[in-house]
PDB file of C-alpha atoms in Angstrom:
ATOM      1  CA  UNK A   1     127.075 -60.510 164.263  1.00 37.00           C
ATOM      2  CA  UNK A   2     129.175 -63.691 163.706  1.00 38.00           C
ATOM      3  CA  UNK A   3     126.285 -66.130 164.898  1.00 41.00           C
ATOM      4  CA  UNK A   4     124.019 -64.346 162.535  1.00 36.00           C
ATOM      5  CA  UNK A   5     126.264 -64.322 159.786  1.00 39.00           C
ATOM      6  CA  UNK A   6     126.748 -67.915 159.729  1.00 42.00           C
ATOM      7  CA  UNK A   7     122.682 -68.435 159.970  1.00 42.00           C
ATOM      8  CA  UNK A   8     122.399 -66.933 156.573  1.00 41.00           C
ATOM      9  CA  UNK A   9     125.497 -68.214 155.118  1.00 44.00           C
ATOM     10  CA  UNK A  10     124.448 -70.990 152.816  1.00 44.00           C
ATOM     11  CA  UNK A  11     125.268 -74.460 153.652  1.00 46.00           C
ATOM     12  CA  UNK A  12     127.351 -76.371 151.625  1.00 49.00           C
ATOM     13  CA  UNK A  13     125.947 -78.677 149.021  1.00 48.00           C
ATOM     14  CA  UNK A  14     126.973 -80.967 146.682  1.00 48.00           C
ATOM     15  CA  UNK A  15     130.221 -83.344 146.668  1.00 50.00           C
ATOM     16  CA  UNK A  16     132.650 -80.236 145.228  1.00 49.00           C
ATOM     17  CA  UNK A  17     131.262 -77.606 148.326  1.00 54.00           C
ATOM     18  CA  UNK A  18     130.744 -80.169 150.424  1.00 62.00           C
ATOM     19  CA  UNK A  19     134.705 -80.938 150.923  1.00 71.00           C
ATOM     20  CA  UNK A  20     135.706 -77.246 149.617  1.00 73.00           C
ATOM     21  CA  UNK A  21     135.557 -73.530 150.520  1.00 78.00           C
ATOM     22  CA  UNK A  22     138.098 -72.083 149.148  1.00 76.00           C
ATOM     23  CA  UNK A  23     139.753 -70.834 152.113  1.00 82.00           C
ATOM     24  CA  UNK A  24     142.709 -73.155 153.604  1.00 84.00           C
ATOM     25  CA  UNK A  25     144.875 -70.060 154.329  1.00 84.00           C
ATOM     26  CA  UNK A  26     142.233 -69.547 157.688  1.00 85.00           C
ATOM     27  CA  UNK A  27     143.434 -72.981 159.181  1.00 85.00           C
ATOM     28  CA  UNK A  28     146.817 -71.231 158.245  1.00 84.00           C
ATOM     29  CA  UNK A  29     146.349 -68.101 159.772  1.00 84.00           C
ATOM     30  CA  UNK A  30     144.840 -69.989 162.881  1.00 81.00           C
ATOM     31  CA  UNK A  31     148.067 -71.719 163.281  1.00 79.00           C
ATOM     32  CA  UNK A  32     150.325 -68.925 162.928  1.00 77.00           C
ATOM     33  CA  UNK A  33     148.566 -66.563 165.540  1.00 77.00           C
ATOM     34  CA  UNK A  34     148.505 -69.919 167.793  1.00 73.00           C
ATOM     35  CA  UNK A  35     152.231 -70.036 167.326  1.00 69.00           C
ATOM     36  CA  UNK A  36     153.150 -66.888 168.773  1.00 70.00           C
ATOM     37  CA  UNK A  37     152.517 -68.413 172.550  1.00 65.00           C
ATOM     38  CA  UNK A  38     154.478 -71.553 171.178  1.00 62.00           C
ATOM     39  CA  UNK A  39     158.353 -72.046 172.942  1.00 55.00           C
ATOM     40  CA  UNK A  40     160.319 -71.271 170.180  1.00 61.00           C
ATOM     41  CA  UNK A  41     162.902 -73.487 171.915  1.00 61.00           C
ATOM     42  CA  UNK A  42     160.938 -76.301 170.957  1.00 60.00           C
ATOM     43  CA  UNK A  43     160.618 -75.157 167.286  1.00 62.00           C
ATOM     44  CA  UNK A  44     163.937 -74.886 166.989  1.00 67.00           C
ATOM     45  CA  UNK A  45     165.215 -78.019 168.395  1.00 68.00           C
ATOM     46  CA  UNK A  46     163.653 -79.512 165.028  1.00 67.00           C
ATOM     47  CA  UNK A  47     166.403 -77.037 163.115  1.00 73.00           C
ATOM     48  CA  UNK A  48     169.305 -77.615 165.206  1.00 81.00           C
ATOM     49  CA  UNK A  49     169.280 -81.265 164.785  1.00 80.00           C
ATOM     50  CA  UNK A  50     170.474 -81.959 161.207  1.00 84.00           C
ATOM     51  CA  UNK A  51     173.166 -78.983 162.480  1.00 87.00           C
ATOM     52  CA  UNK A  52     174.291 -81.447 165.076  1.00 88.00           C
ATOM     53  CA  UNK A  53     174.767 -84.238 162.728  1.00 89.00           C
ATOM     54  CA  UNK A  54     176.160 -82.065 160.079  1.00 90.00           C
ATOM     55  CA  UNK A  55     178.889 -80.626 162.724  1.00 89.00           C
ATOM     56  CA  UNK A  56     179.803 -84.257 164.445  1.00 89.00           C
ATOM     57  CA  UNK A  57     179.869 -86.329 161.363  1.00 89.00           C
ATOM     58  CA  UNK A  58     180.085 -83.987 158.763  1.00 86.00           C
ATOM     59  CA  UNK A  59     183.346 -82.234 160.145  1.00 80.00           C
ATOM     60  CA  UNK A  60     184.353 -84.524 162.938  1.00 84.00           C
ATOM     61  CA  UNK A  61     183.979 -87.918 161.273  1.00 86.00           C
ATOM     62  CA  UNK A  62     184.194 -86.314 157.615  1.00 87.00           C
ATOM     63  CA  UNK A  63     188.017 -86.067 158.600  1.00 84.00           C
ATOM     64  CA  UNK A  64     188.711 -89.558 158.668  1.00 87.00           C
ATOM     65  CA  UNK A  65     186.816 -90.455 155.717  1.00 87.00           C
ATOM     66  CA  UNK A  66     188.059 -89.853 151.930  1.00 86.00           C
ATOM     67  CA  UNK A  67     186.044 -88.721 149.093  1.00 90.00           C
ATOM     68  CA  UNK A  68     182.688 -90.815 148.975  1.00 92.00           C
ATOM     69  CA  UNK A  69     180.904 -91.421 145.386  1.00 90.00           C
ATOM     70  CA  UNK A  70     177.864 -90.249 144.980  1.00 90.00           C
ATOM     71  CA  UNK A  71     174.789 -92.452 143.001  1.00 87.00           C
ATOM     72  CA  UNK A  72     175.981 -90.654 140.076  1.00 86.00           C
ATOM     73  CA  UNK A  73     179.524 -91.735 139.741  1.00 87.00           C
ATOM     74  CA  UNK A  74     180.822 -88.021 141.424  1.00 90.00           C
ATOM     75  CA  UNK A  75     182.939 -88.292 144.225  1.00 92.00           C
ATOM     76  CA  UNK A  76     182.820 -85.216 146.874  1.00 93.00           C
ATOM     77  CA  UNK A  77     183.707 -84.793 149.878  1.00 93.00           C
ATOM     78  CA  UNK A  78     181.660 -86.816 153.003  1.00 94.00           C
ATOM     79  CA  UNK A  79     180.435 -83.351 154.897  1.00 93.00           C
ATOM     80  CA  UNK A  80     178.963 -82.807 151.012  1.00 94.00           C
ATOM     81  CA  UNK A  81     177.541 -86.187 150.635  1.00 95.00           C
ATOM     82  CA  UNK A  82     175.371 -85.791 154.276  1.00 95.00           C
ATOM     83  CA  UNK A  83     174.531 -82.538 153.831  1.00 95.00           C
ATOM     84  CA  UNK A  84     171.916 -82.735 151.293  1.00 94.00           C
ATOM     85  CA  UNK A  85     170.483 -85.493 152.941  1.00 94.00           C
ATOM     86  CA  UNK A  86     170.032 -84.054 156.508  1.00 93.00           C
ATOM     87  CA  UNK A  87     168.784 -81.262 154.243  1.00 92.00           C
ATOM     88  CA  UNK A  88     165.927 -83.418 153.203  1.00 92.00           C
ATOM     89  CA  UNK A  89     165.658 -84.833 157.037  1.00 89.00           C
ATOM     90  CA  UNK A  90     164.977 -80.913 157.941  1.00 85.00           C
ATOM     91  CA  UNK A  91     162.269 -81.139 155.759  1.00 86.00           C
ATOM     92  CA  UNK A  92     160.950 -84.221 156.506  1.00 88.00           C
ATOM     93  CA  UNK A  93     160.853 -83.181 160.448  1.00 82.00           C
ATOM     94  CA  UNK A  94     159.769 -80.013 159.970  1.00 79.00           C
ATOM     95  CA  UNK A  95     156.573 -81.500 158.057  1.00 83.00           C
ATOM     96  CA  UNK A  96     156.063 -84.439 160.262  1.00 84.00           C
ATOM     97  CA  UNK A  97     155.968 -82.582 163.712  1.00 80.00           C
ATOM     98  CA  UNK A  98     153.219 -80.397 162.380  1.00 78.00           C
ATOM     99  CA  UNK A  99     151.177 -83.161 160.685  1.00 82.00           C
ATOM    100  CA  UNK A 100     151.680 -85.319 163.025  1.00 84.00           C
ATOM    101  CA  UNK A 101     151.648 -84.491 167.363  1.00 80.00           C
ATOM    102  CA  UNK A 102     149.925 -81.180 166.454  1.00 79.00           C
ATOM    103  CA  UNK A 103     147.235 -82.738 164.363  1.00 83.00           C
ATOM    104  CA  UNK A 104     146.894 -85.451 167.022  1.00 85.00           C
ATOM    105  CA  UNK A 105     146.067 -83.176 169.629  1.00 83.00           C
ATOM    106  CA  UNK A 106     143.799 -81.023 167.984  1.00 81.00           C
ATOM    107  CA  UNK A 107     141.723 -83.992 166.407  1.00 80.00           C
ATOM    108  CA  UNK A 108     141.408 -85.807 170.184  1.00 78.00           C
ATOM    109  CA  UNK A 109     142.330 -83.519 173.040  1.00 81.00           C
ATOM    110  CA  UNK A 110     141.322 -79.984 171.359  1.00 78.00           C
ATOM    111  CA  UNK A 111     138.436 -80.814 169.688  1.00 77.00           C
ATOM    112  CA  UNK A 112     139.564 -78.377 166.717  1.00 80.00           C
ATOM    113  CA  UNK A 113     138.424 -79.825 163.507  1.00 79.00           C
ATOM    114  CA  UNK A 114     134.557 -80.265 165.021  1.00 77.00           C
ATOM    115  CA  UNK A 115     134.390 -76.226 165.287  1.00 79.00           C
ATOM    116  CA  UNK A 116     136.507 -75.495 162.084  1.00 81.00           C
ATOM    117  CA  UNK A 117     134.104 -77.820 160.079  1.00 77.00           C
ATOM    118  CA  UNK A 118     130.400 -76.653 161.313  1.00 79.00           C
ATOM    119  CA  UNK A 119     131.486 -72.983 159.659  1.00 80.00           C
ATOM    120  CA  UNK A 120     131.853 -72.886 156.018  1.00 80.00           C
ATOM    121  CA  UNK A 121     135.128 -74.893 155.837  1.00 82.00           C
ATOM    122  CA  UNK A 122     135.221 -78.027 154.363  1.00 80.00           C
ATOM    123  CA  UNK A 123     137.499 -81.444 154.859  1.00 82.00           C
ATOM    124  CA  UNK A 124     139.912 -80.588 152.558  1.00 80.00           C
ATOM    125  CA  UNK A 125     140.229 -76.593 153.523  1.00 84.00           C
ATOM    126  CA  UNK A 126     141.027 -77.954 156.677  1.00 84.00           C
ATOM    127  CA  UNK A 127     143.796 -80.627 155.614  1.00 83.00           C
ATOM    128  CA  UNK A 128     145.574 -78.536 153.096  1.00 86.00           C
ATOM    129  CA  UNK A 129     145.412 -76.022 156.233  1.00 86.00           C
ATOM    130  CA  UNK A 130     147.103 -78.030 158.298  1.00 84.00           C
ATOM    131  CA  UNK A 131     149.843 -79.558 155.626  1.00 84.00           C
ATOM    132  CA  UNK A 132     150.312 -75.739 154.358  1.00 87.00           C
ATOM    133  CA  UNK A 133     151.362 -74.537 157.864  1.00 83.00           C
ATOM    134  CA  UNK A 134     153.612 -78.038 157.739  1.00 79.00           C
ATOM    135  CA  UNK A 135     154.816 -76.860 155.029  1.00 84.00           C
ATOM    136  CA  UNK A 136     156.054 -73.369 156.430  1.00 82.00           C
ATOM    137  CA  UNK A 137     158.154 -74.800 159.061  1.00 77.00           C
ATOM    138  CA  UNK A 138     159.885 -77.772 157.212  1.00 76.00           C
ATOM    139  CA  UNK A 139     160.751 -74.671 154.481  1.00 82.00           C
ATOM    140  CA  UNK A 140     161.999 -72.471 157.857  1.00 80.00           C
ATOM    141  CA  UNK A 141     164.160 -75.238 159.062  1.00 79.00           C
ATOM    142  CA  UNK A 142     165.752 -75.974 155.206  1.00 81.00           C
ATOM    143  CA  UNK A 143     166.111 -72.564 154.609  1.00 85.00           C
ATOM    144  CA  UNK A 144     168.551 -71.793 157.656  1.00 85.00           C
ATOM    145  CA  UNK A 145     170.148 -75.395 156.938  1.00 88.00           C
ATOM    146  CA  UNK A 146     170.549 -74.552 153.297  1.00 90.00           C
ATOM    147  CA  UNK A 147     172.527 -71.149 153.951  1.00 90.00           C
ATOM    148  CA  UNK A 148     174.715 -73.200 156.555  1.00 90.00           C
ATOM    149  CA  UNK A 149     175.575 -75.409 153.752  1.00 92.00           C
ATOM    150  CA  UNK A 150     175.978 -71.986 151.489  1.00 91.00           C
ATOM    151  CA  UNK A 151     178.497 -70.860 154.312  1.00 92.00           C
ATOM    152  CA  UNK A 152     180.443 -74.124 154.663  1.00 90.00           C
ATOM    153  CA  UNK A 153     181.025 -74.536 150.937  1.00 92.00           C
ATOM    154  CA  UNK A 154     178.698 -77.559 150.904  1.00 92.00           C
ATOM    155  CA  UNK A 155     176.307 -76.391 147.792  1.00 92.00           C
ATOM    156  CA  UNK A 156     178.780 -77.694 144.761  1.00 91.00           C
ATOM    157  CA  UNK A 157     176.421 -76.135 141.816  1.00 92.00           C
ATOM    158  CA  UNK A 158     174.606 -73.113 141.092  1.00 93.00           C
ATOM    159  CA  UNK A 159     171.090 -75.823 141.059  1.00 94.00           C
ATOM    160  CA  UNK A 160     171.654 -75.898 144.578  1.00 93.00           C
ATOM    161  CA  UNK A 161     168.934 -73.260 144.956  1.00 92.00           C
ATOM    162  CA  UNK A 162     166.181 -75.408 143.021  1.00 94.00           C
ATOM    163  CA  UNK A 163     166.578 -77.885 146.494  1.00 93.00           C
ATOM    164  CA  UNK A 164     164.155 -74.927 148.061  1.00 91.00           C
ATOM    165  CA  UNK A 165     161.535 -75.884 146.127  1.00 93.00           C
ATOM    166  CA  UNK A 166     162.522 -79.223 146.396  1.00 95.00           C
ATOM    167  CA  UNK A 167     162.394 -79.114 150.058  1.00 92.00           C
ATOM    168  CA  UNK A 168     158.569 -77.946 149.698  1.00 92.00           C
ATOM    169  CA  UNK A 169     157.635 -80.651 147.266  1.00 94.00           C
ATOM    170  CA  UNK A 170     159.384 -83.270 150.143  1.00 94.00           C
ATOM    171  CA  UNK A 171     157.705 -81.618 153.030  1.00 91.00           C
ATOM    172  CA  UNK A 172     153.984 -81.465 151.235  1.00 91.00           C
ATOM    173  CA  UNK A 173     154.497 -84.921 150.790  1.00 92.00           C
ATOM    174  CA  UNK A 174     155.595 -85.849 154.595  1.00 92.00           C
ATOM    175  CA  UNK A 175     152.655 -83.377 155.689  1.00 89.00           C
ATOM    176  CA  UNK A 176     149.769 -84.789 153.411  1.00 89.00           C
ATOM    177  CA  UNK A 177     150.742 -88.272 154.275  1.00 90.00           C
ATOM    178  CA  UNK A 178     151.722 -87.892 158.290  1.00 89.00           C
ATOM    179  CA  UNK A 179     148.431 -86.182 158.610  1.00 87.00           C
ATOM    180  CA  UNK A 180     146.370 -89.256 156.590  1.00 87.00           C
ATOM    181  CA  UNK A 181     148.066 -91.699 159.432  1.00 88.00           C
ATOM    182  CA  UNK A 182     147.690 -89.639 162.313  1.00 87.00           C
ATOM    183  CA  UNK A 183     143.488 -89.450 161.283  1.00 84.00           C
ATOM    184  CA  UNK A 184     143.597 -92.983 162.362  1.00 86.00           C
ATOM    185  CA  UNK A 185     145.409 -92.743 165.622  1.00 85.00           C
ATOM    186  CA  UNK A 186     143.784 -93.014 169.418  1.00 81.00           C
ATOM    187  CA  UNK A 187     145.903 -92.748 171.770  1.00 82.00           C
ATOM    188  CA  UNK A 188     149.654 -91.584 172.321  1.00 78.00           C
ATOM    189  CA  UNK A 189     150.954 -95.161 172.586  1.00 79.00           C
ATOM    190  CA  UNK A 190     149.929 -95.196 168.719  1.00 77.00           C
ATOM    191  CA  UNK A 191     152.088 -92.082 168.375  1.00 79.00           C
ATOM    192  CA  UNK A 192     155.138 -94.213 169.283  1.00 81.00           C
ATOM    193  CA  UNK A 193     154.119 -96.030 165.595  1.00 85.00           C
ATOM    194  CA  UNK A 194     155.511 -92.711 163.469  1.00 85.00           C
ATOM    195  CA  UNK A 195     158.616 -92.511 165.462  1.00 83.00           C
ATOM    196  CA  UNK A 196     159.593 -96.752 164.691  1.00 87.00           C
ATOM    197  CA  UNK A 197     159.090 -95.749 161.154  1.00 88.00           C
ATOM    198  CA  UNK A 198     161.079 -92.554 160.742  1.00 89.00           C
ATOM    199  CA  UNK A 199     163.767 -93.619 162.644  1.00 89.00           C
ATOM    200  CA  UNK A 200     165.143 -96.511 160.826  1.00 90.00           C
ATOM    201  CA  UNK A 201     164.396 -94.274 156.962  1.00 92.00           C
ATOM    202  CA  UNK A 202     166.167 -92.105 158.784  1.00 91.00           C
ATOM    203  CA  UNK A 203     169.202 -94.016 159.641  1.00 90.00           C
ATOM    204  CA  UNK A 204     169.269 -96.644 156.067  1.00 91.00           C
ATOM    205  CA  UNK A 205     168.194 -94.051 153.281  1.00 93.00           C
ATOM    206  CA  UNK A 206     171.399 -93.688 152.313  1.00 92.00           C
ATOM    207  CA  UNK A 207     171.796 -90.431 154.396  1.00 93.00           C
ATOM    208  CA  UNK A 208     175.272 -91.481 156.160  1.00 93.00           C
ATOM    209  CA  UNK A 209     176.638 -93.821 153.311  1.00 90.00           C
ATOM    210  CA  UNK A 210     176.056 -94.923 149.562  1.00 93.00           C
ATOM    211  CA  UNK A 211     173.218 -97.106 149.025  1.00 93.00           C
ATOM    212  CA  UNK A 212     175.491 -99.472 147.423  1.00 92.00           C
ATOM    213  CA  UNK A 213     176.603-100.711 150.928  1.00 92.00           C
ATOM    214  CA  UNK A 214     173.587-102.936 150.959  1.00 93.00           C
ATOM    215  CA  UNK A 215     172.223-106.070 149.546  1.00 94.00           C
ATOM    216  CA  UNK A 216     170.348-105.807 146.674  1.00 93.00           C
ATOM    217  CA  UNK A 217     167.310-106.753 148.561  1.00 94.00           C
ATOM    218  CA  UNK A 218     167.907-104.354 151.363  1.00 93.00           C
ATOM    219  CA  UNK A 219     168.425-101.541 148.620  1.00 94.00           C
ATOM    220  CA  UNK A 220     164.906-102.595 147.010  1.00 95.00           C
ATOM    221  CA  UNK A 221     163.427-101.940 150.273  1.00 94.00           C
ATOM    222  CA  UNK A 222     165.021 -98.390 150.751  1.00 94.00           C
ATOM    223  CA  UNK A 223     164.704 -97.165 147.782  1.00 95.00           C
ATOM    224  CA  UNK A 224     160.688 -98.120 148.571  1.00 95.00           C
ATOM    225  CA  UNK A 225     161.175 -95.836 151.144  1.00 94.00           C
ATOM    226  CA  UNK A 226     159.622 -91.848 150.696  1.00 95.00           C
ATOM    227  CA  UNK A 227     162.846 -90.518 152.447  1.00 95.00           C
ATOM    228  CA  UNK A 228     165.143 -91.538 149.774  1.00 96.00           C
ATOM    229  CA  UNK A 229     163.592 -90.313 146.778  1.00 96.00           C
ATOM    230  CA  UNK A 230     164.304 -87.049 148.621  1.00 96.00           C
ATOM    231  CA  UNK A 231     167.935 -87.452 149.751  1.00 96.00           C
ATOM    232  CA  UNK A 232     168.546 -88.334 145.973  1.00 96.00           C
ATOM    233  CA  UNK A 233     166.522 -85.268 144.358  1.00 96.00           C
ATOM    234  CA  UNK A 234     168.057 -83.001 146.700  1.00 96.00           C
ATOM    235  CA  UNK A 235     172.006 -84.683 146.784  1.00 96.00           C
ATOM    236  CA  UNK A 236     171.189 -84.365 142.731  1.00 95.00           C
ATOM    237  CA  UNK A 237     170.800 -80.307 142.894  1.00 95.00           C
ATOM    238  CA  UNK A 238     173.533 -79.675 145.391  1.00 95.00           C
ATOM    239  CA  UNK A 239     175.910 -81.626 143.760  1.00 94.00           C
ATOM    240  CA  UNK A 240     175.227 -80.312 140.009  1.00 93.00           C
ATOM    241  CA  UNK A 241     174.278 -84.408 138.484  1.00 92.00           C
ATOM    242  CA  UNK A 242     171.112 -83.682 136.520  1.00 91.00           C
ATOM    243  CA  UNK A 243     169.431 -86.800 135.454  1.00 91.00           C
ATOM    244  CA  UNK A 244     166.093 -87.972 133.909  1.00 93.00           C
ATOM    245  CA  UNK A 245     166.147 -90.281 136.950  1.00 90.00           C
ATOM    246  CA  UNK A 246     164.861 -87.011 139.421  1.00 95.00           C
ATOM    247  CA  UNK A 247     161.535 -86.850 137.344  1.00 96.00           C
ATOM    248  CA  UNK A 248     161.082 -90.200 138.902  1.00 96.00           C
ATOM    249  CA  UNK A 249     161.790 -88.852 142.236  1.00 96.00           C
ATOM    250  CA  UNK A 250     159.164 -85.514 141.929  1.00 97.00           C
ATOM    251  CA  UNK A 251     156.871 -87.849 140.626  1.00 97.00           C
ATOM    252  CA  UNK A 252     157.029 -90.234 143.529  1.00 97.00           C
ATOM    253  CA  UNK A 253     155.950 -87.184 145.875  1.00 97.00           C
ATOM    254  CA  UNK A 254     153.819 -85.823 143.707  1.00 96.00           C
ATOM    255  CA  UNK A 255     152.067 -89.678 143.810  1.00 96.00           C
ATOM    256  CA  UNK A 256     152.152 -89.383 148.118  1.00 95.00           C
ATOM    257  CA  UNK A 257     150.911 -86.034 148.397  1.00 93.00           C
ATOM    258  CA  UNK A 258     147.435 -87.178 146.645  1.00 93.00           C
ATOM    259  CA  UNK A 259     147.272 -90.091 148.310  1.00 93.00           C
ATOM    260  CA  UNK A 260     147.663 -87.936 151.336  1.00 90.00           C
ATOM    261  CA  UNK A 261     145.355 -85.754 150.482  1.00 87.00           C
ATOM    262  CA  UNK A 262     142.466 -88.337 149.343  1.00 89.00           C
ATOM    263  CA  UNK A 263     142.926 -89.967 152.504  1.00 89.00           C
ATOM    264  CA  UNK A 264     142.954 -86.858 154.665  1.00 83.00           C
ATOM    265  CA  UNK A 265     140.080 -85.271 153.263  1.00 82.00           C
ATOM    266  CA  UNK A 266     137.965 -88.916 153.420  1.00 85.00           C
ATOM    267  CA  UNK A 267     139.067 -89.447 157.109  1.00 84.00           C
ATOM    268  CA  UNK A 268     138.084 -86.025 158.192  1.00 78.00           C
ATOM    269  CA  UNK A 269     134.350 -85.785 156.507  1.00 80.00           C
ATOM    270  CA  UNK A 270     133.510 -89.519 158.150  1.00 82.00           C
ATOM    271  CA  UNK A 271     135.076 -88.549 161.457  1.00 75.00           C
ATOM    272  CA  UNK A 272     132.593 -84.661 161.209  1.00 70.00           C
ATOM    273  CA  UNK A 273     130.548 -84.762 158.818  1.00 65.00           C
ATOM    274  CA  UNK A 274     128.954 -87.983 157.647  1.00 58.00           C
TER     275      UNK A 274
END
């Protein structure tokens, strides 16, 4: 019935059905039914992390420290001034374990996208797919961390719940663009690449500290960086300090998500299809 079926379907033509179906949420649903033989010990470790850092530095070095002040002049306490950003670190992780080591394995090892692509699916079905079911576990992971920071008293205005959505617009971007880099990658030494660059945005985009520590020329380069436009749009909701600036900030994602996307899609149709 199925082989049939797909002998009559029509092929797609033109450059619009070429790349598009209409029907990402089957990569999506793929994924989810694959996740139920996942270890959910592994899926959580991604949640617990920013928990750790939130518990050890938040209350444990948070106790030494006075009040720090903020990018927009407010000064709140230093569990407050973290947690926003390890709230955009969920995210981020979330998105990038996904888009990244799954899509790896299923492009090389698993041989996925060659069956997904001879049915009716096109390129970008299959990478908004994949950066939609990114998308669903960097929102699980800031969800939980979100009503920690709900619990602890950490959410200092009632725009604290507009970081949800803000978490989603962070993670698309994370997922669209991990998955455009890991298109290009052969073997698991490349891997190794991602980590060397998430580590260090991790550690300097002003997560632990103001990014007025720096030189002027260090701050030029981190505020390059994808991570802080997040930790600012998010620390900017939780806090209650509204400015025109966090336009900047969505727009900046909104920028790396097509990118992504372009690149995705374009990787994906030479790799199957042309």
């Amino acid at each position: 019935m199925t082989a049939l079926a797909s002998e009559t379907e029509p092929r797609r033509s033109g450059s619009v059905r070429a790349l598009w179906s209409g029907n990402p949420w089957a990569v999506v649903q793929r994924g989810l039914i694959a996740a139920r033989s996942s270890s959910w010990v592994v899926v959580l470790s991604g949640f617990f992390e920013p928990v750790f850092y939130l518990a050890s530095l938040g209350i444990g070095l948070g106790s030494l420290i006075e009040d720090v002040e903020t990018s927009s002049g407010m000064e709140v306490s230093y569990a407050a001034f973290i947690a926003p950003a390890l709230l955009a670190v969920s995210a981020m992780n979330g998105a990038i374990y996904d888009s990244t080591w799954n899509v790896f394995f299923k492009l090389n090892y698993g041989k996925l996208y060659e069956g997904q692509l001879s049915t009716s699916l096109g390129p970008l079905d299959v990478a908004l797919g994949e950066i939609m079911y990114a998308l669903l576990r960097g929102l699980v992971y800031a969800t939980g961390f979100m009503i920690i920071m709900q619990f602890a008293g950490l959410n200092l205005a009632p725009t604290a719940i507009l970081a949800l959505p803000a978490v989603v617009l962070i993670a698309f971007g994370f997922a669209s663009l991990g998955m455009a880099v890991t298109s290009y990658m052969k073997t698991f030494q490349h891997m190794d690449w991602i980590n060397m660059v998430l580590l260090p945005m991790f550690l300097f985009s002003a997560t632990f500290y103001p990014i007025t520590v720096y030189p002027e020329f260090v701050q030029a380069i981190v505020m390059a960086l994808p991570l802080w436009h997040g930790v600012e749009l998010i620390r900017g909701l939780t806090t209650g300090a509204l400015s025109i600036a966090m336009l900047g900030h969505v727009l900046y994602y909104v920028v790396m998500i097509a990118v992504g996307l372009i690149f995705t899609t374009t990787r994906l149709r030479k790799l199957f299809l042309d």
